Amino acid sequence: AGQEEVDTFRPHSPDMKGSSRPRANTALQLQQKMLPKEQEQITTIHWKTPPKKSEDSIEQEEELFPRKQVKAEPTLKTAVSLLTQQLESLTPGEEQNPWQQYARFEGSHYREGVVKRVEVFPAMEERSDSVPHPIKVACVKDAKVKDVVGLVCLKYTIEERLPRLEPPAENYSLFMCEEDGTLDSDFPALDWSEPFSKYGFLQLALVRRDSSMSGATPAERVTLHLPDGTFSQVEVERADTTVGDLLEMGLHKRARNFPTSKVPLSYHLEAADVVGVALDPDSGLSTQAGSEFYIVRSNSKRVSGPREQAQGEPASFLEAPLFKSFNVQIITKVRTKVDIHLGISGERVEIDPQQQATWTVYKQKAATYDMDSIVSCEVVDKQGEDRKMFKMVYLTESGWRWTEFEGEKDTVDAVVDKVNHLLEMRQSEARKLRKEYLENKEKKKGRRLSTK
């Protein structure tokens, strides 16, 4: 009950305020004494408009107080310092450095964590000795590839190397290279729009871009089917190429298949969809709609019709020597996948890459392997339910090599069956060596297991 009384008392209790204390008489008396003294120090002035002066009074004031004429003093010459005189006397050199704008990307004066260092070998430099001398560049990490190209050109010009570089920076590109400066043409140039810190290369090569690279239309890939059942692909520009030029390109690329020096044979081109009609060699390639043509020997017929893609049907033993093309992907050295045409016949295996992007990590090249050098072809892994990976082993001058491919399950099975049929049809020296190699390998493995 006591607790309830206290709780109910607090919110309803009135505020207790005491009366205010009046001011002391001493303070009032002091204020009254100081007030007259403050009023005595205040002076009130009333403003009155002065009367207008007459003309006589103005003349009298001018006579009494004449105006004094002030003589204009001559302007003093500004003193010029000796440093200013020397700077003005300097004349610009024969040529200003056109790459000076890229000096802001120089990072040699920054600490190690915020700069990227790289050695650049100028591919166009004229050297008195065979030892390459790279340009050591330290750039800030926010610089792009284009900025680094300009910085390299700036250092090249400062070091007075020859020949002289011609601006702008768009005339040059950075390529990957070996440690000794040897240009690696298998890889494309670094992308200008990318940050330079994205790339982890320690050595690069500065290469002058071909004038045809800038602003040129991309070449079109044309497939040429040869009389022996194989095919080849060439890159041409339709506007500047004739049918005769295309025929010459195909004959030159596969000259070993056309013994024109021993037997005087003539060839002509036929469109893929029109059989037996030779194309006019003087007509422009732009007048032809297709991208596949057949090189046919005169007074002969085609070996086969238009190329058919593999439908996943297993190759029979009798059809194995016939040429057939498969759409698969090759796994490159840097583990990227490139779409290719894998052409297989009884004599060779051809790897022909399809159209690739302008810039890619690895540029796949066309390759041809003699069937006698191939020793095995087998499935090595499954990539999900619909795709498989297979490996093809072959013999080169430097030893055993292999290439991995990936494709649809049915296509891979057809490739493996076709190659294995060809391997069973005839023996070669490479397959004998491979058999001995595997037998010796198994023997060594058995010895190691027996010693344990």
Short mmCIF file of C-alpha atoms in Angstrom, two decimals:
data_model
loop_
_atom_site.label_atom_id
_atom_site.label_comp_id
_atom_site.label_asym_id
_atom_site.label_seq_id
_atom_site.Cartn_x
_atom_site.Cartn_y
_atom_site.Cartn_z
CA ALA A 1 0.00 0.00 0.00
CA GLY A 2 2.86 2.35 0.84
CA GLN A 3 4.46 1.73 -2.48
CA GLU A 4 1.20 2.54 -4.27
CA GLU A 5 0.88 5.84 -2.41
CA VAL A 6 4.36 6.91 -3.40
CA ASP A 7 3.75 5.97 -7.07
CA THR A 8 0.44 7.78 -7.20
CA PHE A 9 1.90 10.84 -5.48
CA ARG A 10 4.73 11.50 -7.89
CA PRO A 11 2.85 12.09 -11.16
CA HIS A 12 0.09 14.18 -9.52
CA SER A 13 2.18 16.30 -7.12
CA PRO A 14 2.25 20.04 -8.04
CA ASP A 15 5.56 21.76 -8.81
CA MET A 16 6.86 23.64 -5.80
CA LYS A 17 8.31 27.05 -6.70
CA GLY A 18 9.47 29.72 -4.31
CA SER A 19 9.06 33.48 -4.70
CA SER A 20 11.82 35.37 -6.59
CA ARG A 21 14.29 37.36 -4.48
CA PRO A 22 14.06 41.16 -5.05
CA ARG A 23 17.17 43.09 -6.08
CA ALA A 24 19.26 44.63 -3.33
CA ASN A 25 18.98 48.37 -2.69
CA THR A 26 22.73 48.79 -3.12
CA ALA A 27 22.57 47.61 -6.76
CA LEU A 28 19.65 49.97 -7.53
CA GLN A 29 21.40 52.93 -6.04
CA LEU A 30 24.59 52.18 -8.01
CA GLN A 31 22.69 52.01 -11.28
CA GLN A 32 20.94 55.34 -10.66
CA LYS A 33 24.29 57.06 -9.99
CA MET A 34 25.93 55.72 -13.18
CA LEU A 35 23.05 56.68 -15.50
CA PRO A 36 23.66 60.50 -15.53
CA LYS A 37 27.37 60.04 -16.27
CA GLU A 38 26.62 57.91 -19.29
CA GLN A 39 24.14 60.48 -20.61
CA GLU A 40 26.70 63.28 -20.29
CA GLN A 41 29.05 61.51 -22.67
CA ILE A 42 26.42 61.33 -25.45
CA THR A 43 26.24 64.28 -27.87
CA THR A 44 23.36 64.60 -30.33
CA ILE A 45 24.07 66.35 -33.66
CA HIS A 46 21.27 67.32 -36.02
CA TRP A 47 22.06 67.22 -39.74
CA LYS A 48 21.24 70.29 -41.75
CA THR A 49 21.45 70.58 -45.52
CA PRO A 50 24.05 73.27 -46.38
CA PRO A 51 22.79 76.18 -48.45
CA LYS A 52 23.73 76.36 -52.11
CA LYS A 53 26.70 78.54 -52.90
CA SER A 54 26.42 81.33 -55.39
CA GLU A 55 28.67 81.70 -58.41
CA ASP A 56 30.45 84.68 -56.85
CA SER A 57 31.39 82.73 -53.78
CA ILE A 58 32.68 79.88 -55.90
CA GLU A 59 34.89 82.26 -57.89
CA GLN A 60 36.23 83.79 -54.71
CA GLU A 61 37.13 80.37 -53.34
CA GLU A 62 38.95 79.47 -56.57
CA GLU A 63 40.94 82.73 -56.37
CA LEU A 64 41.85 82.09 -52.76
CA PHE A 65 42.51 78.41 -53.25
CA PRO A 66 43.60 77.80 -56.86
CA ARG A 67 43.86 74.22 -58.09
CA LYS A 68 47.37 72.94 -58.49
CA GLN A 69 48.25 71.25 -61.76
CA VAL A 70 49.87 67.89 -61.10
CA LYS A 71 52.47 66.89 -63.66
CA ALA A 72 52.16 63.31 -64.92
CA GLU A 73 55.29 61.44 -64.00
CA PRO A 74 56.80 59.23 -66.72
CA THR A 75 56.10 55.55 -66.29
CA LEU A 76 58.98 53.63 -64.87
CA LYS A 77 60.30 50.65 -66.78
CA THR A 78 59.66 47.38 -65.04
CA ALA A 79 62.87 45.75 -63.99
CA VAL A 80 63.47 42.43 -65.74
CA SER A 81 65.44 39.80 -63.91
CA LEU A 82 68.34 37.97 -65.47
CA LEU A 83 66.47 34.68 -65.26
CA THR A 84 63.56 36.13 -67.22
CA GLN A 85 65.92 37.44 -69.86
CA GLN A 86 67.54 34.02 -70.22
CA LEU A 87 64.19 32.27 -70.48
CA GLU A 88 63.03 34.69 -73.14
CA SER A 89 66.26 34.30 -75.07
CA LEU A 90 65.84 30.54 -75.22
CA THR A 91 64.60 29.30 -78.59
CA PRO A 92 62.74 26.02 -78.93
CA GLY A 93 64.78 23.07 -80.17
CA GLU A 94 64.52 21.54 -83.54
CA GLU A 95 61.58 19.39 -82.43
CA GLN A 96 59.59 19.08 -79.25
CA ASN A 97 59.21 15.57 -77.84
CA PRO A 98 55.81 14.45 -79.18
CA TRP A 99 55.46 11.82 -76.44
CA GLN A 100 55.75 14.27 -73.52
CA GLN A 101 52.06 13.93 -72.64
CA TYR A 102 52.65 10.33 -71.49
CA ALA A 103 55.23 11.37 -68.89
CA ARG A 104 52.49 11.58 -66.25
CA PHE A 105 52.26 7.79 -66.26
CA GLU A 106 55.89 7.43 -65.16
CA GLY A 107 55.97 5.56 -61.84
CA SER A 108 59.66 5.20 -61.05
CA HIS A 109 59.38 7.78 -58.23
CA TYR A 110 56.52 5.90 -56.52
CA ARG A 111 56.89 3.17 -53.95
CA GLU A 112 57.06 -0.41 -55.08
CA GLY A 113 53.48 -1.40 -54.25
CA VAL A 114 51.75 1.07 -56.56
CA VAL A 115 53.79 0.64 -59.75
CA LYS A 116 54.22 -2.12 -62.33
CA ARG A 117 57.63 -2.77 -63.86
CA VAL A 118 58.24 -4.38 -67.22
CA GLU A 119 61.00 -4.67 -69.82
CA VAL A 120 60.07 -3.73 -73.40
CA PHE A 121 62.16 -4.78 -76.42
CA PRO A 122 61.76 -2.42 -79.42
CA ALA A 123 61.43 -4.73 -82.41
CA MET A 124 62.20 -1.93 -84.89
CA GLU A 125 65.45 -0.77 -83.23
CA GLU A 126 68.64 -0.75 -85.26
CA ARG A 127 71.34 -2.39 -83.13
CA SER A 128 75.07 -2.51 -83.76
CA ASP A 129 75.36 -5.75 -81.80
CA SER A 130 73.13 -8.80 -81.57
CA VAL A 131 72.43 -8.32 -77.86
CA PRO A 132 69.00 -6.71 -77.33
CA HIS A 133 68.76 -3.84 -74.87
CA PRO A 134 65.27 -3.54 -73.37
CA ILE A 135 63.65 -0.35 -72.16
CA LYS A 136 62.87 -0.59 -68.45
CA VAL A 137 59.48 0.93 -67.75
CA ALA A 138 57.79 1.59 -64.42
CA CYS A 139 54.21 2.81 -64.81
CA VAL A 140 51.39 3.59 -62.41
CA LYS A 141 48.82 0.85 -61.98
CA ASP A 142 45.89 2.88 -63.33
CA ALA A 143 47.58 3.28 -66.73
CA LYS A 144 46.03 1.55 -69.72
CA VAL A 145 47.90 -0.32 -72.42
CA LYS A 146 47.74 2.71 -74.72
CA ASP A 147 49.33 4.90 -72.05
CA VAL A 148 52.16 2.42 -71.55
CA VAL A 149 52.81 2.36 -75.31
CA GLY A 150 53.19 6.14 -75.24
CA LEU A 151 55.46 5.95 -72.20
CA VAL A 152 57.70 3.41 -73.93
CA CYS A 153 57.91 5.65 -76.99
CA LEU A 154 58.84 8.57 -74.71
CA LYS A 155 61.71 6.63 -73.13
CA TYR A 156 62.78 5.37 -76.56
CA THR A 157 63.03 8.96 -77.82
CA ILE A 158 64.84 10.23 -74.71
CA GLU A 159 67.46 7.49 -75.05
CA GLU A 160 67.98 8.63 -78.68
CA ARG A 161 67.47 5.21 -80.21
CA LEU A 162 67.14 4.68 -83.93
CA PRO A 163 65.09 4.71 -86.03
CA ARG A 164 63.00 7.58 -84.76
CA LEU A 165 59.41 6.78 -83.86
CA GLU A 166 56.55 8.54 -85.58
CA PRO A 167 53.53 9.61 -83.53
CA PRO A 168 50.76 8.94 -82.68
CA ALA A 169 50.83 6.04 -80.25
CA GLU A 170 48.22 4.21 -82.33
CA ASN A 171 51.03 3.26 -84.74
CA TYR A 172 52.50 0.79 -82.23
CA SER A 173 51.37 -2.22 -80.20
CA LEU A 174 52.71 -4.39 -77.40
CA PHE A 175 53.15 -8.12 -78.03
CA MET A 176 54.25 -10.99 -75.85
CA CYS A 177 57.84 -12.15 -76.33
CA GLU A 178 60.48 -14.48 -74.96
CA GLU A 179 63.05 -13.50 -72.32
CA ASP A 180 65.57 -12.65 -75.04
CA GLY A 181 63.12 -10.36 -76.86
CA THR A 182 62.04 -12.83 -79.56
CA LEU A 183 58.54 -11.90 -80.69
CA ASP A 184 55.86 -14.54 -80.05
CA SER A 185 53.57 -14.15 -83.06
CA ASP A 186 51.21 -16.89 -81.88
CA PHE A 187 49.56 -14.43 -79.49
CA PRO A 188 47.73 -11.23 -80.46
CA ALA A 189 48.65 -7.75 -79.30
CA LEU A 190 47.55 -6.48 -75.90
CA ASP A 191 44.13 -4.83 -75.92
CA TRP A 192 44.45 -1.05 -75.76
CA SER A 193 41.30 -0.51 -73.72
CA GLU A 194 42.38 -2.85 -70.90
CA PRO A 195 44.33 -1.73 -67.80
CA PHE A 196 47.99 -2.62 -68.11
CA SER A 197 48.03 -4.05 -64.59
CA LYS A 198 45.72 -6.82 -65.83
CA TYR A 199 48.64 -8.49 -67.61
CA GLY A 200 51.36 -10.23 -65.63
CA PHE A 201 54.08 -10.25 -68.28
CA LEU A 202 57.61 -9.17 -67.39
CA GLN A 203 58.88 -8.89 -70.97
CA LEU A 204 57.04 -7.39 -73.93
CA ALA A 205 57.92 -6.30 -77.45
CA LEU A 206 57.07 -2.97 -79.07
CA VAL A 207 56.03 -3.56 -82.68
CA ARG A 208 54.96 -1.07 -85.31
CA ARG A 209 51.48 -1.83 -86.49
CA ASP A 210 50.94 -2.48 -90.17
CA SER A 211 49.12 0.37 -91.84
CA SER A 212 46.63 -2.14 -93.16
CA MET A 213 45.63 -3.13 -89.62
CA SER A 214 44.05 0.20 -88.77
CA GLY A 215 40.67 0.78 -90.34
CA ALA A 216 40.84 -2.23 -92.63
CA THR A 217 37.86 -4.48 -93.17
CA PRO A 218 38.28 -7.95 -91.68
CA ALA A 219 39.19 -10.67 -94.13
CA GLU A 220 36.65 -13.36 -94.89
CA ARG A 221 37.46 -17.05 -94.54
CA VAL A 222 36.80 -19.11 -97.67
CA THR A 223 36.89 -22.91 -97.77
CA LEU A 224 38.52 -24.62 -100.76
CA HIS A 225 37.91 -28.35 -101.32
CA LEU A 226 40.82 -30.10 -103.02
CA PRO A 227 40.72 -32.94 -105.57
CA ASP A 228 42.22 -35.42 -103.08
CA GLY A 229 39.24 -35.04 -100.71
CA THR A 230 40.90 -32.67 -98.26
CA PHE A 231 40.09 -29.01 -97.82
CA SER A 232 41.86 -25.79 -96.96
CA GLN A 233 40.76 -22.39 -95.75
CA VAL A 234 42.17 -19.03 -96.80
CA GLU A 235 41.39 -15.47 -95.74
CA VAL A 236 40.56 -13.09 -98.57
CA GLU A 237 38.91 -9.74 -99.18
CA ARG A 238 36.08 -10.21 -101.64
CA ALA A 239 36.23 -6.69 -103.03
CA ASP A 240 39.86 -7.01 -104.17
CA THR A 241 40.01 -10.72 -105.12
CA THR A 242 39.05 -12.49 -108.33
CA VAL A 243 38.17 -16.13 -108.81
CA GLY A 244 41.53 -16.71 -110.49
CA ASP A 245 43.37 -15.19 -107.53
CA LEU A 246 41.50 -17.50 -105.17
CA LEU A 247 42.45 -20.50 -107.30
CA GLU A 248 46.12 -19.48 -107.25
CA MET A 249 46.03 -19.08 -103.46
CA GLY A 250 44.61 -22.58 -103.05
CA LEU A 251 47.15 -24.15 -105.43
CA HIS A 252 50.05 -22.35 -103.75
CA LYS A 253 48.96 -23.32 -100.24
CA ARG A 254 48.74 -27.01 -101.12
CA ALA A 255 51.43 -27.15 -103.81
CA ARG A 256 52.55 -30.62 -102.74
CA ASN A 257 49.16 -32.01 -103.74
CA PHE A 258 49.34 -30.58 -107.26
CA PRO A 259 52.32 -31.95 -109.25
CA THR A 260 52.00 -29.33 -112.01
CA SER A 261 55.75 -29.32 -112.67
CA LYS A 262 55.80 -33.00 -113.67
CA VAL A 263 52.39 -33.35 -115.26
CA PRO A 264 50.93 -30.26 -116.98
CA LEU A 265 47.47 -30.27 -115.41
CA SER A 266 45.00 -27.41 -115.26
CA TYR A 267 42.39 -26.69 -112.62
CA HIS A 268 39.31 -24.54 -112.25
CA LEU A 269 36.92 -23.47 -109.48
CA GLU A 270 33.34 -24.59 -109.05
CA ALA A 271 30.70 -23.28 -106.66
CA ALA A 272 29.59 -25.66 -103.92
CA ASP A 273 25.96 -25.72 -105.01
CA VAL A 274 26.58 -25.96 -108.77
CA VAL A 275 28.35 -29.12 -109.96
CA GLY A 276 30.23 -29.24 -113.26
CA VAL A 277 30.11 -25.48 -114.06
CA ALA A 278 33.50 -23.76 -114.04
CA LEU A 279 33.65 -20.20 -112.74
CA ASP A 280 35.13 -17.41 -114.83
CA PRO A 281 38.64 -16.74 -113.43
CA ASP A 282 38.40 -13.02 -114.34
CA SER A 283 35.16 -12.45 -112.43
CA GLY A 284 35.26 -10.87 -109.02
CA LEU A 285 34.82 -12.97 -105.94
CA SER A 286 32.26 -10.46 -104.69
CA THR A 287 29.87 -11.71 -107.38
CA GLN A 288 29.80 -15.17 -105.75
CA ALA A 289 27.44 -15.63 -102.82
CA GLY A 290 28.87 -18.74 -101.20
CA SER A 291 31.97 -19.20 -99.09
CA GLU A 292 32.80 -22.76 -100.22
CA PHE A 293 34.41 -23.63 -103.53
CA TYR A 294 35.87 -26.74 -105.15
CA ILE A 295 39.18 -26.96 -107.00
CA VAL A 296 38.49 -29.42 -109.80
CA ARG A 297 40.94 -30.78 -112.32
CA SER A 298 39.94 -29.98 -115.88
CA ASN A 299 38.13 -32.78 -117.74
CA SER A 300 37.39 -34.45 -114.38
CA LYS A 301 34.60 -34.61 -111.84
CA ARG A 302 34.48 -33.78 -108.20
CA VAL A 303 35.66 -36.35 -105.73
CA SER A 304 32.61 -35.79 -103.52
CA GLY A 305 29.72 -33.43 -103.06
CA PRO A 306 29.57 -30.56 -100.61
CA ARG A 307 31.11 -31.26 -97.26
CA GLU A 308 28.73 -32.88 -94.81
CA GLN A 309 29.11 -32.48 -91.10
CA ALA A 310 29.28 -35.52 -88.91
CA GLN A 311 25.92 -36.64 -87.60
CA GLY A 312 27.37 -38.92 -84.94
CA GLU A 313 27.06 -42.11 -86.96
CA PRO A 314 29.94 -44.56 -86.35
CA ALA A 315 32.31 -44.86 -89.26
CA SER A 316 32.39 -48.23 -90.97
CA PHE A 317 35.59 -50.04 -91.81
CA LEU A 318 35.10 -49.44 -95.54
CA GLU A 319 34.24 -45.73 -95.18
CA ALA A 320 37.17 -45.01 -92.86
CA PRO A 321 39.68 -43.98 -95.62
CA LEU A 322 37.21 -41.47 -97.10
CA PHE A 323 37.65 -37.87 -96.10
CA LYS A 324 35.23 -36.50 -93.54
CA SER A 325 35.14 -33.35 -91.46
CA PHE A 326 33.99 -33.00 -87.87
CA ASN A 327 33.13 -29.92 -85.84
CA VAL A 328 34.95 -30.18 -82.50
CA GLN A 329 36.95 -27.97 -80.15
CA ILE A 330 40.69 -28.14 -79.63
CA ILE A 331 42.14 -27.51 -76.17
CA THR A 332 45.09 -25.15 -76.65
CA LYS A 333 48.33 -24.85 -74.72
CA VAL A 334 46.78 -22.28 -72.38
CA ARG A 335 43.73 -24.54 -71.79
CA THR A 336 41.34 -22.48 -73.88
CA LYS A 337 38.92 -24.02 -76.36
CA VAL A 338 38.85 -23.07 -80.05
CA ASP A 339 36.27 -24.27 -82.58
CA ILE A 340 37.92 -26.18 -85.43
CA HIS A 341 37.18 -28.40 -88.41
CA LEU A 342 38.88 -31.75 -87.83
CA GLY A 343 39.36 -33.34 -91.24
CA ILE A 344 40.28 -37.04 -91.27
CA SER A 345 41.19 -39.14 -94.29
CA GLY A 346 43.28 -42.23 -94.92
CA GLU A 347 46.43 -40.13 -95.47
CA ARG A 348 46.32 -37.29 -92.96
CA VAL A 349 44.54 -35.46 -90.15
CA GLU A 350 43.96 -31.74 -90.63
CA ILE A 351 43.20 -29.17 -87.95
CA ASP A 352 41.62 -26.08 -89.48
CA PRO A 353 40.45 -23.41 -86.98
CA GLN A 354 37.22 -21.61 -87.60
CA GLN A 355 36.84 -17.83 -87.47
CA GLN A 356 38.51 -16.59 -84.28
CA ALA A 357 38.08 -13.33 -82.41
CA THR A 358 40.38 -10.41 -83.22
CA TRP A 359 41.91 -10.59 -79.76
CA THR A 360 42.22 -13.87 -77.95
CA VAL A 361 44.63 -15.32 -75.42
CA TYR A 362 45.90 -17.95 -77.86
CA LYS A 363 45.66 -17.88 -81.64
CA GLN A 364 45.22 -21.42 -82.94
CA LYS A 365 47.01 -22.18 -86.20
CA ALA A 366 46.16 -24.71 -88.86
CA ALA A 367 48.09 -27.97 -88.66
CA THR A 368 48.40 -31.21 -90.61
CA TYR A 369 49.59 -34.61 -89.30
CA ASP A 370 50.47 -37.60 -91.41
CA MET A 371 48.30 -40.58 -90.57
CA ASP A 372 51.38 -42.81 -90.27
CA SER A 373 52.66 -40.63 -87.38
CA ILE A 374 49.42 -41.02 -85.35
CA VAL A 375 49.60 -43.91 -82.91
CA SER A 376 46.44 -43.71 -80.79
CA CYS A 377 43.11 -41.94 -80.36
CA GLU A 378 40.97 -42.57 -77.30
CA VAL A 379 38.38 -40.98 -75.04
CA VAL A 380 39.96 -39.69 -71.83
CA ASP A 381 37.14 -37.91 -70.01
CA LYS A 382 33.42 -37.13 -70.06
CA GLN A 383 32.31 -33.51 -69.89
CA GLY A 384 28.79 -33.97 -68.61
CA GLU A 385 26.16 -36.18 -70.22
CA ASP A 386 26.40 -34.77 -73.77
CA ARG A 387 30.12 -34.07 -74.28
CA LYS A 388 33.37 -36.04 -74.22
CA MET A 389 37.09 -35.32 -74.39
CA PHE A 390 39.50 -37.40 -76.47
CA LYS A 391 43.27 -37.39 -76.95
CA MET A 392 45.24 -38.04 -80.12
CA VAL A 393 48.91 -39.13 -79.71
CA TYR A 394 51.40 -38.73 -82.56
CA LEU A 395 55.14 -38.86 -83.17
CA THR A 396 57.20 -35.78 -84.08
CA GLU A 397 60.90 -35.11 -84.54
CA SER A 398 61.13 -34.00 -80.91
CA GLY A 399 59.31 -37.03 -79.48
CA TRP A 400 55.83 -38.06 -78.49
CA ARG A 401 53.18 -35.34 -78.52
CA TRP A 402 49.44 -35.33 -77.99
CA THR A 403 46.52 -33.00 -78.59
CA GLU A 404 43.25 -32.98 -76.69
CA PHE A 405 39.85 -32.28 -78.25
CA GLU A 406 36.32 -31.90 -76.96
CA GLY A 407 32.98 -32.27 -78.69
CA GLU A 408 29.52 -33.76 -78.59
CA LYS A 409 29.34 -37.35 -77.46
CA ASP A 410 28.21 -38.81 -80.80
CA THR A 411 30.73 -36.76 -82.76
CA VAL A 412 33.61 -37.83 -80.52
CA ASP A 413 32.62 -41.50 -80.83
CA ALA A 414 32.57 -41.18 -84.63
CA VAL A 415 36.05 -39.55 -84.66
CA VAL A 416 37.56 -42.19 -82.37
CA ASP A 417 36.04 -45.05 -84.40
CA LYS A 418 37.24 -43.60 -87.70
CA VAL A 419 40.82 -43.04 -86.50
CA ASN A 420 41.03 -46.47 -84.85
CA HIS A 421 39.77 -48.14 -88.06
CA LEU A 422 42.58 -46.39 -89.96
CA LEU A 423 45.14 -47.43 -87.34
CA GLU A 424 44.06 -51.06 -87.66
CA MET A 425 44.19 -51.05 -91.45
CA ARG A 426 47.97 -50.72 -91.67
CA GLN A 427 50.97 -50.59 -89.40
CA SER A 428 53.58 -47.85 -89.39
CA GLU A 429 57.00 -47.38 -87.87
CA ALA A 430 55.62 -44.87 -85.37
CA ARG A 431 53.06 -47.41 -84.07
CA LYS A 432 55.74 -50.03 -83.67
CA LEU A 433 57.84 -47.60 -81.66
CA ARG A 434 54.81 -46.68 -79.59
CA LYS A 435 54.11 -50.33 -78.85
CA GLU A 436 57.69 -50.90 -77.73
CA TYR A 437 57.56 -47.72 -75.65
CA LEU A 438 54.40 -48.83 -73.81
CA GLU A 439 55.79 -52.35 -73.25
CA ASN A 440 58.99 -50.98 -71.73
CA LYS A 441 56.94 -48.63 -69.60
CA GLU A 442 54.86 -51.51 -68.23
CA LYS A 443 58.01 -53.54 -67.52
CA LYS A 444 59.55 -50.70 -65.54
CA LYS A 445 56.32 -50.24 -63.64
CA GLY A 446 56.24 -53.96 -62.80
CA ARG A 447 59.85 -53.85 -61.59
CA ARG A 448 59.11 -50.96 -59.26
CA LEU A 449 56.10 -52.77 -57.82
CA SER A 450 58.10 -55.99 -57.31
CA THR A 451 60.87 -54.20 -55.42
CA LYS A 452 58.46 -52.66 -52.94
#
